[in-house]
mmCIF file of C-alpha atoms in Angstrom:
data_model
loop_
_atom_site.group_PDB
_atom_site.id
_atom_site.type_symbol
_atom_site.label_atom_id
_atom_site.label_comp_id
_atom_site.label_asym_id
_atom_site.label_seq_id
_atom_site.Cartn_x
_atom_site.Cartn_y
_atom_site.Cartn_z
ATOM 1 C CA MET A 974 -10.716 -33.549 12.296
ATOM 2 C CA SER A 975 -8.295 -35.690 14.314
ATOM 3 C CA GLU A 976 -5.726 -35.364 11.534
ATOM 4 C CA ILE A 977 -5.751 -32.838 8.725
ATOM 5 C CA ARG A 978 -4.415 -34.193 5.467
ATOM 6 C CA VAL A 979 -2.471 -31.494 3.641
ATOM 7 C CA GLY A 980 -1.945 -31.378 -0.107
ATOM 8 C CA LEU A 981 0.875 -29.147 -1.338
ATOM 9 C CA VAL A 982 0.875 -27.742 -4.874
ATOM 10 C CA GLY A 983 4.438 -26.964 -5.840
ATOM 11 C CA TYR A 984 7.764 -28.105 -4.439
ATOM 12 C CA GLY A 985 10.117 -25.344 -5.523
ATOM 13 C CA THR A 986 11.673 -22.943 -3.038
ATOM 14 C CA ALA A 987 8.386 -21.932 -1.413
ATOM 15 C CA GLY A 988 7.104 -25.482 -1.076
ATOM 16 C CA ALA A 989 10.341 -27.235 -0.141
ATOM 17 C CA VAL A 990 11.996 -24.601 2.076
ATOM 18 C CA PHE A 991 8.989 -23.068 3.817
ATOM 19 C CA HIS A 992 5.710 -24.934 3.597
ATOM 20 C CA ALA A 993 6.672 -28.611 3.776
ATOM 21 C CA PRO A 994 8.925 -28.290 6.879
ATOM 22 C CA LEU A 995 6.406 -26.081 8.687
ATOM 23 C CA ILE A 996 3.489 -28.395 7.889
ATOM 24 C CA HIS A 997 5.511 -31.437 8.969
ATOM 25 C CA ALA A 998 6.363 -29.790 12.313
ATOM 26 C CA THR A 999 2.766 -28.781 13.144
ATOM 27 C CA PRO A 1000 0.785 -31.160 15.384
ATOM 28 C CA GLY A 1001 -2.497 -32.165 13.763
ATOM 29 C CA LEU A 1002 -1.265 -31.641 10.194
ATOM 30 C CA ARG A 1003 0.076 -34.388 7.944
ATOM 31 C CA LEU A 1004 1.654 -33.706 4.584
ATOM 32 C CA ALA A 1005 -0.229 -36.320 2.579
ATOM 33 C CA ALA A 1006 0.470 -35.458 -1.055
ATOM 34 C CA VAL A 1007 2.575 -33.081 -3.144
ATOM 35 C CA VAL A 1008 2.158 -32.019 -6.761
ATOM 36 C CA THR A 1009 5.499 -32.302 -8.539
ATOM 37 C CA ARG A 1010 6.566 -33.818 -11.841
ATOM 38 C CA ASP A 1011 10.257 -33.784 -11.012
ATOM 39 C CA PRO A 1012 11.378 -37.349 -10.131
ATOM 40 C CA ASP A 1013 14.053 -36.188 -7.687
ATOM 41 C CA ARG A 1014 11.582 -33.964 -5.842
ATOM 42 C CA ALA A 1015 9.025 -36.761 -5.857
ATOM 43 C CA ALA A 1016 11.551 -39.072 -4.228
ATOM 44 C CA GLU A 1017 12.374 -36.413 -1.625
ATOM 45 C CA VAL A 1018 8.771 -35.763 -0.550
ATOM 46 C CA THR A 1019 8.203 -39.506 -0.161
ATOM 47 C CA GLY A 1020 11.459 -40.206 1.650
ATOM 48 C CA ARG A 1021 11.449 -37.155 3.914
ATOM 49 C CA TYR A 1022 7.735 -36.769 4.663
ATOM 50 C CA GLY A 1023 6.061 -40.013 3.623
ATOM 51 C CA ALA A 1024 3.895 -38.015 1.216
ATOM 52 C CA THR A 1025 2.571 -39.257 -2.101
ATOM 53 C CA ALA A 1026 3.822 -37.420 -5.189
ATOM 54 C CA VAL A 1027 1.146 -36.711 -7.815
ATOM 55 C CA LYS A 1028 1.467 -35.094 -11.211
ATOM 56 C CA ASP A 1029 -1.363 -32.554 -11.155
ATOM 57 C CA ALA A 1030 -3.778 -30.811 -8.830
ATOM 58 C CA ASP A 1031 -6.800 -32.836 -9.913
ATOM 59 C CA GLU A 1032 -5.142 -35.870 -8.339
ATOM 60 C CA LEU A 1033 -4.478 -33.890 -5.168
ATOM 61 C CA TRP A 1034 -7.951 -32.761 -4.103
ATOM 62 C CA PRO A 1035 -9.267 -36.257 -3.165
ATOM 63 C CA ARG A 1036 -6.143 -36.852 -1.043
ATOM 64 C CA CYS A 1037 -6.359 -33.769 1.168
ATOM 65 C CA ASP A 1038 -8.533 -31.720 3.504
ATOM 66 C CA LEU A 1039 -6.348 -28.618 3.181
ATOM 67 C CA ALA A 1040 -4.731 -27.443 -0.059
ATOM 68 C CA VAL A 1041 -1.589 -25.299 0.102
ATOM 69 C CA ILE A 1042 -0.855 -23.377 -3.099
ATOM 70 C CA ALA A 1043 2.889 -22.722 -3.429
ATOM 71 C CA SER A 1044 3.131 -22.737 -7.219
ATOM 72 C CA PRO A 1045 4.080 -19.798 -9.518
ATOM 73 C CA ASN A 1046 2.130 -16.595 -8.864
ATOM 74 C CA ARG A 1047 0.082 -16.705 -12.063
ATOM 75 C CA THR A 1048 -1.445 -20.038 -10.921
ATOM 76 C CA HIS A 1049 -2.564 -18.889 -7.473
ATOM 77 C CA VAL A 1050 -6.047 -17.727 -8.424
ATOM 78 C CA PRO A 1051 -7.045 -20.635 -10.696
ATOM 79 C CA LEU A 1052 -5.666 -23.271 -8.317
ATOM 80 C CA ALA A 1053 -7.193 -21.684 -5.220
ATOM 81 C CA THR A 1054 -10.506 -21.448 -7.063
ATOM 82 C CA ALA A 1055 -10.345 -25.118 -8.062
ATOM 83 C CA ALA A 1056 -9.480 -26.165 -4.504
ATOM 84 C CA LEU A 1057 -12.372 -24.203 -3.012
ATOM 85 C CA GLU A 1058 -14.758 -25.577 -5.642
ATOM 86 C CA ALA A 1059 -13.567 -29.054 -4.652
ATOM 87 C CA GLY A 1060 -14.511 -28.303 -1.045
ATOM 88 C CA ARG A 1061 -11.016 -27.894 0.364
ATOM 89 C CA ALA A 1062 -9.740 -25.318 2.835
ATOM 90 C CA VAL A 1063 -6.948 -23.286 1.261
ATOM 91 C CA VAL A 1064 -3.632 -21.654 2.124
ATOM 92 C CA VAL A 1065 -2.149 -19.526 -0.666
ATOM 93 C CA ASP A 1066 1.410 -18.272 -0.683
ATOM 94 C CA LYS A 1067 1.710 -14.538 -1.224
ATOM 95 C CA PRO A 1068 0.690 -12.793 -3.377
ATOM 96 C CA LEU A 1069 -2.851 -14.117 -3.166
ATOM 97 C CA ALA A 1070 -3.659 -12.648 -6.581
ATOM 98 C CA GLY A 1071 -2.502 -10.142 -9.148
ATOM 99 C CA THR A 1072 -5.373 -7.750 -8.459
ATOM 100 C CA ALA A 1073 -7.480 -6.787 -5.487
ATOM 101 C CA GLN A 1074 -10.637 -7.748 -7.386
ATOM 102 C CA GLU A 1075 -9.390 -11.285 -8.021
ATOM 103 C CA ALA A 1076 -8.568 -11.542 -4.320
ATOM 104 C CA ARG A 1077 -12.065 -10.291 -3.371
ATOM 105 C CA ASP A 1078 -13.596 -12.916 -5.625
ATOM 106 C CA LEU A 1079 -11.647 -15.658 -3.831
ATOM 107 C CA VAL A 1080 -12.672 -14.316 -0.421
ATOM 108 C CA GLU A 1081 -16.321 -14.291 -1.503
ATOM 109 C CA LEU A 1082 -16.080 -17.813 -2.938
ATOM 110 C CA ALA A 1083 -14.570 -19.119 0.313
ATOM 111 C CA ALA A 1084 -17.340 -17.432 2.297
ATOM 112 C CA ARG A 1085 -20.030 -18.988 0.102
ATOM 113 C CA LYS A 1086 -18.427 -22.401 0.471
ATOM 114 C CA ARG A 1087 -17.922 -21.857 4.232
ATOM 115 C CA LEU A 1088 -14.275 -22.805 3.847
ATOM 116 C CA MET A 1089 -11.107 -21.357 5.343
ATOM 117 C CA LEU A 1090 -9.009 -19.212 3.010
ATOM 118 C CA THR A 1091 -5.801 -17.689 4.352
ATOM 119 C CA VAL A 1092 -2.535 -16.336 2.967
ATOM 120 C CA PHE A 1093 1.036 -17.204 3.934
ATOM 121 C CA GLN A 1094 2.186 -13.773 5.125
ATOM 122 C CA ASN A 1095 4.902 -15.410 7.196
ATOM 123 C CA ARG A 1096 6.798 -12.166 7.772
ATOM 124 C CA ARG A 1097 4.187 -11.247 10.393
ATOM 125 C CA TRP A 1098 6.102 -13.781 12.510
ATOM 126 C CA ASP A 1099 9.556 -12.285 11.927
ATOM 127 C CA GLY A 1100 11.186 -11.524 15.263
ATOM 128 C CA ASP A 1101 11.956 -7.914 14.372
ATOM 129 C CA PHE A 1102 8.363 -7.249 13.318
ATOM 130 C CA LEU A 1103 7.035 -8.847 16.522
ATOM 131 C CA THR A 1104 9.439 -6.664 18.522
ATOM 132 C CA LEU A 1105 8.403 -3.482 16.733
ATOM 133 C CA ARG A 1106 4.723 -4.281 17.121
ATOM 134 C CA ARG A 1107 5.249 -4.743 20.864
ATOM 135 C CA LEU A 1108 7.176 -1.483 21.205
ATOM 136 C CA ILE A 1109 4.440 0.441 19.413
ATOM 137 C CA ALA A 1110 1.684 -1.200 21.460
ATOM 138 C CA GLU A 1111 3.500 -0.361 24.702
ATOM 139 C CA GLY A 1112 3.954 3.286 23.662
ATOM 140 C CA GLU A 1113 7.765 3.120 23.755
ATOM 141 C CA LEU A 1114 8.032 5.240 20.588
ATOM 142 C CA GLY A 1115 5.189 7.644 21.339
ATOM 143 C CA GLU A 1116 3.280 8.860 18.301
ATOM 144 C CA ILE A 1117 4.666 7.228 15.168
ATOM 145 C CA TYR A 1118 5.748 9.718 12.525
ATOM 146 C CA ARG A 1119 7.477 7.499 9.979
ATOM 147 C CA LEU A 1120 8.102 3.807 9.418
ATOM 148 C CA GLU A 1121 11.059 2.971 7.189
ATOM 149 C CA SER A 1122 11.189 -0.670 6.149
ATOM 150 C CA ARG A 1123 13.450 -2.478 3.702
ATOM 151 C CA PHE A 1124 14.011 -5.796 2.023
ATOM 152 C CA GLU A 1125 17.248 -5.215 0.138
ATOM 153 C CA ARG A 1126 19.752 -7.541 -1.479
ATOM 154 C CA TRP A 1127 22.874 -7.228 -3.577
ATOM 155 C CA ARG A 1128 22.224 -9.359 -6.643
ATOM 156 C CA PRO A 1129 23.654 -7.498 -9.675
ATOM 157 C CA ARG A 1130 23.472 -10.640 -11.801
ATOM 158 C CA PRO A 1131 19.933 -12.026 -12.177
ATOM 159 C CA LYS A 1132 19.310 -15.575 -11.006
ATOM 160 C CA GLY A 1133 16.865 -16.180 -13.845
ATOM 161 C CA GLY A 1134 13.442 -17.765 -13.623
ATOM 162 C CA TRP A 1135 9.940 -16.391 -13.944
ATOM 163 C CA ARG A 1136 10.143 -14.096 -10.887
ATOM 164 C CA GLU A 1137 12.739 -11.951 -12.661
ATOM 165 C CA SER A 1138 12.294 -12.581 -16.365
ATOM 166 C CA GLY A 1139 8.509 -12.906 -16.548
ATOM 167 C CA GLY A 1140 6.237 -10.081 -17.590
ATOM 168 C CA ALA A 1141 2.987 -8.852 -16.083
ATOM 169 C CA ASP A 1142 1.216 -12.151 -16.839
ATOM 170 C CA GLU A 1143 3.599 -13.940 -14.468
ATOM 171 C CA ILE A 1144 2.886 -11.481 -11.611
ATOM 172 C CA GLY A 1145 6.644 -11.335 -11.126
ATOM 173 C CA GLY A 1146 8.945 -8.668 -9.746
ATOM 174 C CA LEU A 1147 9.911 -7.587 -6.251
ATOM 175 C CA LEU A 1148 6.846 -5.444 -5.632
ATOM 176 C CA TYR A 1149 4.577 -8.503 -5.638
ATOM 177 C CA ASP A 1150 7.214 -10.659 -3.949
ATOM 178 C CA LEU A 1151 8.940 -9.072 -0.949
ATOM 179 C CA GLY A 1152 6.872 -5.926 -1.462
ATOM 180 C CA SER A 1153 3.796 -7.912 -0.444
ATOM 181 C CA HIS A 1154 5.395 -8.375 2.978
ATOM 182 C CA LEU A 1155 6.463 -4.745 3.349
ATOM 183 C CA VAL A 1156 2.996 -3.426 2.558
ATOM 184 C CA ASP A 1157 1.289 -6.018 4.771
ATOM 185 C CA GLN A 1158 3.539 -5.141 7.712
ATOM 186 C CA ALA A 1159 2.982 -1.402 7.252
ATOM 187 C CA LEU A 1160 -0.784 -1.886 7.266
ATOM 188 C CA GLN A 1161 -0.608 -4.099 10.342
ATOM 189 C CA LEU A 1162 1.478 -1.551 12.239
ATOM 190 C CA LEU A 1163 -0.014 1.764 11.129
ATOM 191 C CA GLY A 1164 -3.452 0.978 9.734
ATOM 192 C CA PRO A 1165 -5.237 1.885 6.488
ATOM 193 C CA VAL A 1166 -3.549 3.798 3.682
ATOM 194 C CA ARG A 1167 -5.185 6.694 1.865
ATOM 195 C CA ALA A 1168 -2.513 7.671 -0.684
ATOM 196 C CA VAL A 1169 0.499 6.122 -2.412
ATOM 197 C CA TYR A 1170 3.507 7.484 -4.266
ATOM 198 C CA ALA A 1171 5.874 4.993 -5.884
ATOM 199 C CA GLU A 1172 8.983 4.692 -8.018
ATOM 200 C CA SER A 1173 9.565 1.338 -9.699
ATOM 201 C CA ASP A 1174 12.387 0.426 -12.063
ATOM 202 C CA VAL A 1175 13.878 -2.466 -13.998
ATOM 203 C CA ARG A 1176 17.608 -1.896 -13.599
ATOM 204 C CA ARG A 1177 19.316 -5.123 -14.659
ATOM 205 C CA GLU A 1178 19.731 -6.411 -18.173
ATOM 206 C CA GLY A 1179 17.597 -9.446 -18.961
ATOM 207 C CA VAL A 1180 15.081 -8.732 -16.206
ATOM 208 C CA GLY A 1181 11.438 -8.258 -17.179
ATOM 209 C CA ALA A 1182 9.911 -7.122 -13.888
ATOM 210 C CA ASP A 1183 10.721 -4.524 -11.234
ATOM 211 C CA ASP A 1184 13.931 -5.105 -9.301
ATOM 212 C CA ASP A 1185 14.264 -1.727 -7.553
ATOM 213 C CA SER A 1186 11.179 -0.035 -6.094
ATOM 214 C CA PHE A 1187 10.250 2.563 -3.467
ATOM 215 C CA LEU A 1188 6.828 3.255 -1.954
ATOM 216 C CA ALA A 1189 5.688 6.188 0.162
ATOM 217 C CA LEU A 1190 2.394 5.497 1.932
ATOM 218 C CA THR A 1191 0.256 8.050 3.759
ATOM 219 C CA HIS A 1192 -1.835 6.355 6.431
ATOM 220 C CA ASP A 1193 -5.189 7.589 7.685
ATOM 221 C CA SER A 1194 -3.493 8.341 11.013
ATOM 222 C CA GLY A 1195 -1.146 10.815 9.331
ATOM 223 C CA ALA A 1196 1.865 8.536 9.777
ATOM 224 C CA ARG A 1197 3.930 7.716 6.722
ATOM 225 C CA SER A 1198 5.610 4.515 5.604
ATOM 226 C CA HIS A 1199 8.666 4.570 3.351
ATOM 227 C CA LEU A 1200 9.284 1.126 1.887
ATOM 228 C CA TRP A 1201 12.218 -0.082 -0.202
ATOM 229 C CA VAL A 1202 12.588 -3.373 -2.058
ATOM 230 C CA SER A 1203 15.672 -3.844 -4.197
ATOM 231 C CA ALA A 1204 18.061 -6.385 -5.663
ATOM 232 C CA LEU A 1205 20.685 -3.685 -6.191
ATOM 233 C CA ALA A 1206 21.644 -2.516 -2.713
ATOM 234 C CA ALA A 1207 25.434 -2.888 -2.526
ATOM 235 C CA GLN A 1208 25.283 -1.614 1.053
ATOM 236 C CA LEU A 1209 22.169 -2.530 2.981
ATOM 237 C CA GLY A 1210 20.087 -0.002 4.871
ATOM 238 C CA PRO A 1211 18.406 -0.766 8.193
ATOM 239 C CA ARG A 1212 15.696 -3.386 8.106
ATOM 240 C CA PHE A 1213 13.573 -1.039 10.238
ATOM 241 C CA ARG A 1214 14.012 2.616 11.175
ATOM 242 C CA VAL A 1215 10.944 3.900 12.991
ATOM 243 C CA LEU A 1216 10.689 7.505 14.163
ATOM 244 C CA GLY A 1217 8.286 8.556 16.885
ATOM 245 C CA SER A 1218 7.669 11.440 19.265
ATOM 246 C CA ALA A 1219 9.407 9.615 22.140
ATOM 247 C CA GLY A 1220 12.332 8.090 20.283
ATOM 248 C CA ALA A 1221 13.362 5.809 17.457
ATOM 249 C CA TYR A 1222 13.894 2.102 16.872
ATOM 250 C CA VAL A 1223 16.627 1.092 14.423
ATOM 251 C CA LYS A 1224 17.224 -2.535 13.507
ATOM 252 C CA TYR A 1225 19.626 -4.072 10.988
ATOM 253 C CA SER A 1226 19.769 -7.646 9.638
ATOM 254 C CA LEU A 1227 17.024 -9.986 8.491
ATOM 255 C CA ASP A 1228 15.125 -12.433 10.641
ATOM 256 C CA PRO A 1229 17.186 -15.677 10.767
ATOM 257 C CA GLN A 1230 14.363 -18.180 10.177
ATOM 258 C CA GLU A 1231 14.612 -18.303 6.374
ATOM 259 C CA ASP A 1232 18.365 -18.967 6.444
ATOM 260 C CA ARG A 1233 17.856 -21.690 9.050
ATOM 261 C CA LEU A 1234 15.145 -23.363 7.000
ATOM 262 C CA ARG A 1235 17.379 -23.249 3.924
ATOM 263 C CA ALA A 1236 20.155 -24.855 5.970
ATOM 264 C CA GLY A 1237 17.843 -27.731 6.905
ATOM 265 C CA ALA A 1238 16.992 -26.777 10.496
ATOM 266 C CA THR A 1239 13.620 -27.940 11.771
ATOM 267 C CA PRO A 1240 11.249 -25.148 12.847
ATOM 268 C CA ASP A 1241 10.247 -26.819 16.116
ATOM 269 C CA GLU A 1242 13.771 -27.201 17.479
ATOM 270 C CA PRO A 1243 14.769 -25.061 20.513
ATOM 271 C CA GLY A 1244 16.060 -21.607 19.611
ATOM 272 C CA PHE A 1245 14.966 -21.834 15.986
ATOM 273 C CA GLY A 1246 13.637 -18.257 15.880
ATOM 274 C CA ALA A 1247 16.081 -16.677 18.324
ATOM 275 C CA GLU A 1248 18.388 -13.887 17.187
ATOM 276 C CA PRO A 1249 21.880 -13.305 18.626
ATOM 277 C CA GLU A 1250 22.442 -10.182 20.711
ATOM 278 C CA GLU A 1251 24.779 -8.582 18.164
ATOM 279 C CA ARG A 1252 21.820 -8.295 15.778
ATOM 280 C CA TRP A 1253 19.360 -6.716 18.206
ATOM 281 C CA GLY A 1254 17.948 -3.270 17.463
ATOM 282 C CA ARG A 1255 18.392 -0.066 19.448
ATOM 283 C CA LEU A 1256 15.659 2.043 21.024
ATOM 284 C CA GLY A 1257 15.916 5.689 22.066
ATOM 285 C CA THR A 1258 17.906 8.652 20.762
ATOM 286 C CA ASP A 1259 21.501 9.254 19.701
ATOM 287 C CA ALA A 1260 22.150 10.594 23.192
ATOM 288 C CA ALA A 1261 20.547 7.651 24.975
ATOM 289 C CA ALA A 1262 19.791 4.410 23.143
ATOM 290 C CA GLU A 1263 19.598 0.898 24.516
ATOM 291 C CA LEU A 1264 19.645 -2.561 22.983
ATOM 292 C CA VAL A 1265 16.244 -4.213 22.703
ATOM 293 C CA ARG A 1266 16.115 -7.995 22.709
ATOM 294 C CA THR A 1267 14.511 -9.248 19.516
ATOM 295 C CA GLU A 1268 11.417 -11.343 20.139
ATOM 296 C CA PRO A 1269 11.868 -14.933 18.924
ATOM 297 C CA GLY A 1270 10.438 -15.326 15.440
ATOM 298 C CA SER A 1271 7.988 -18.151 14.846
ATOM 299 C CA TYR A 1272 6.809 -19.039 11.349
ATOM 300 C CA LEU A 1273 5.410 -22.195 12.922
ATOM 301 C CA ASP A 1274 2.686 -20.050 14.527
ATOM 302 C CA PHE A 1275 1.118 -19.587 11.104
ATOM 303 C CA TYR A 1276 0.425 -23.284 10.570
ATOM 304 C CA GLN A 1277 -0.515 -23.775 14.202
ATOM 305 C CA GLY A 1278 -3.121 -21.088 13.543
ATOM 306 C CA VAL A 1279 -4.289 -22.945 10.450
ATOM 307 C CA ALA A 1280 -4.705 -26.142 12.469
ATOM 308 C CA ALA A 1281 -6.618 -24.283 15.205
ATOM 309 C CA CYS A 1282 -8.919 -22.698 12.625
ATOM 310 C CA LEU A 1283 -9.782 -26.054 11.073
ATOM 311 C CA THR A 1284 -10.158 -27.988 14.333
ATOM 312 C CA ASN A 1285 -11.906 -25.540 16.650
ATOM 313 C CA GLY A 1286 -13.097 -22.662 14.505
ATOM 314 C CA SER A 1287 -10.525 -20.074 15.562
ATOM 315 C CA PRO A 1288 -9.994 -17.164 13.136
ATOM 316 C CA PRO A 1289 -7.504 -17.898 10.355
ATOM 317 C CA PRO A 1290 -3.950 -16.731 11.109
ATOM 318 C CA VAL A 1291 -4.180 -14.152 8.302
ATOM 319 C CA ASP A 1292 -7.529 -12.636 7.391
ATOM 320 C CA PRO A 1293 -7.624 -12.669 3.564
ATOM 321 C CA ARG A 1294 -9.460 -9.340 3.629
ATOM 322 C CA ASP A 1295 -6.240 -7.792 4.946
ATOM 323 C CA VAL A 1296 -4.526 -9.063 1.822
ATOM 324 C CA VAL A 1297 -7.174 -7.446 -0.386
ATOM 325 C CA ASP A 1298 -6.296 -4.121 1.265
ATOM 326 C CA ALA A 1299 -2.590 -4.713 0.646
ATOM 327 C CA LEU A 1300 -3.197 -5.539 -3.013
ATOM 328 C CA MET A 1301 -5.109 -2.264 -3.370
ATOM 329 C CA VAL A 1302 -1.963 -0.490 -2.175
ATOM 330 C CA ILE A 1303 0.262 -2.465 -4.570
ATOM 331 C CA GLU A 1304 -2.043 -1.701 -7.494
ATOM 332 C CA ALA A 1305 -1.993 1.980 -6.542
ATOM 333 C CA ALA A 1306 1.818 1.826 -6.371
ATOM 334 C CA ARG A 1307 2.074 0.367 -9.864
ATOM 335 C CA ARG A 1308 -0.230 3.079 -11.187
ATOM 336 C CA SER A 1309 1.702 5.780 -9.338
ATOM 337 C CA ALA A 1310 5.020 4.598 -10.759
ATOM 338 C CA GLY A 1311 3.570 4.541 -14.274
ATOM 339 C CA GLU A 1312 1.938 7.974 -14.026
ATOM 340 C CA HIS A 1313 4.573 9.655 -11.809
ATOM 341 C CA ALA A 1314 1.781 10.823 -9.548
ATOM 342 C CA ILE A 1315 0.307 10.382 -6.086
ATOM 343 C CA VAL A 1316 -2.610 7.923 -6.233
ATOM 344 C CA ARG A 1317 -5.431 7.822 -3.716
ATOM 345 C CA VAL A 1318 -6.315 4.340 -2.532
ATOM 346 C CA ARG A 1319 -9.859 5.245 -1.476
#
């Protein structure tokens, strides 16, 4: 294809802040149509991107070659299924599905249709994750004993909306939201997981899904991952604390790309993913630690990978089978939290 027409389902935070700007900045992709029934959002997608606003997904499929599903979590599976059945390549925002089996079914459907299916695990292109992956690959930490990873916020008053107030049918809560990134990153860094222990709580009044969870993963390698996701961290822990036989890497602060997108920055402008020196992590020991420059983050690489997959047959930027593995871990975590027990993944 000389130009890939992209249809976007949903223009809330995920669609407006992340997907639309990244699609617009990717050579070879054109945001052609967006599903939204809000007149203000419809005017924005037309004025900012020259895209056509349509009222439902059935109107979208004839207008696109690639469908991007950025609607509420409970709609991901039915909309991705409909897009694949309509013969469209598909990007789905995380989580791909509520269960590993639903995700497997989508992967199998895409394979039968010979269509690309990938998942927007954009945190693989966070600068701190890219830095940590490089340090591990270069042996700077030696044998990895424990990965500690956090997505924490201080939000004692709920914002409202389905992510917080919805029950299991909405696939809401932090475990499926930011927890999807934590688990995916742990699997990418340390490999398959054989056992999970989890604690998951609903702490705030009026919230219907987990807002404070902890996961302990035992990897096949013997390494362990300790993962925290919380809306109730009045003082934030390190984003990463990784302990190895040769030293440790400790990094505070979140990757800056989300804040820059929210502020209206364009993802292809110079320095978009760069992090200031005062936020770099430290490598070594208490007796001898040095600053490590954070690799520039690049969410744009995800959609550049999508374009390459559709134009020249390169692998998708995220293999959906990886996401099936991550959902197996999340399902095991939910069971562990409910049973107060260690759960084997396989």
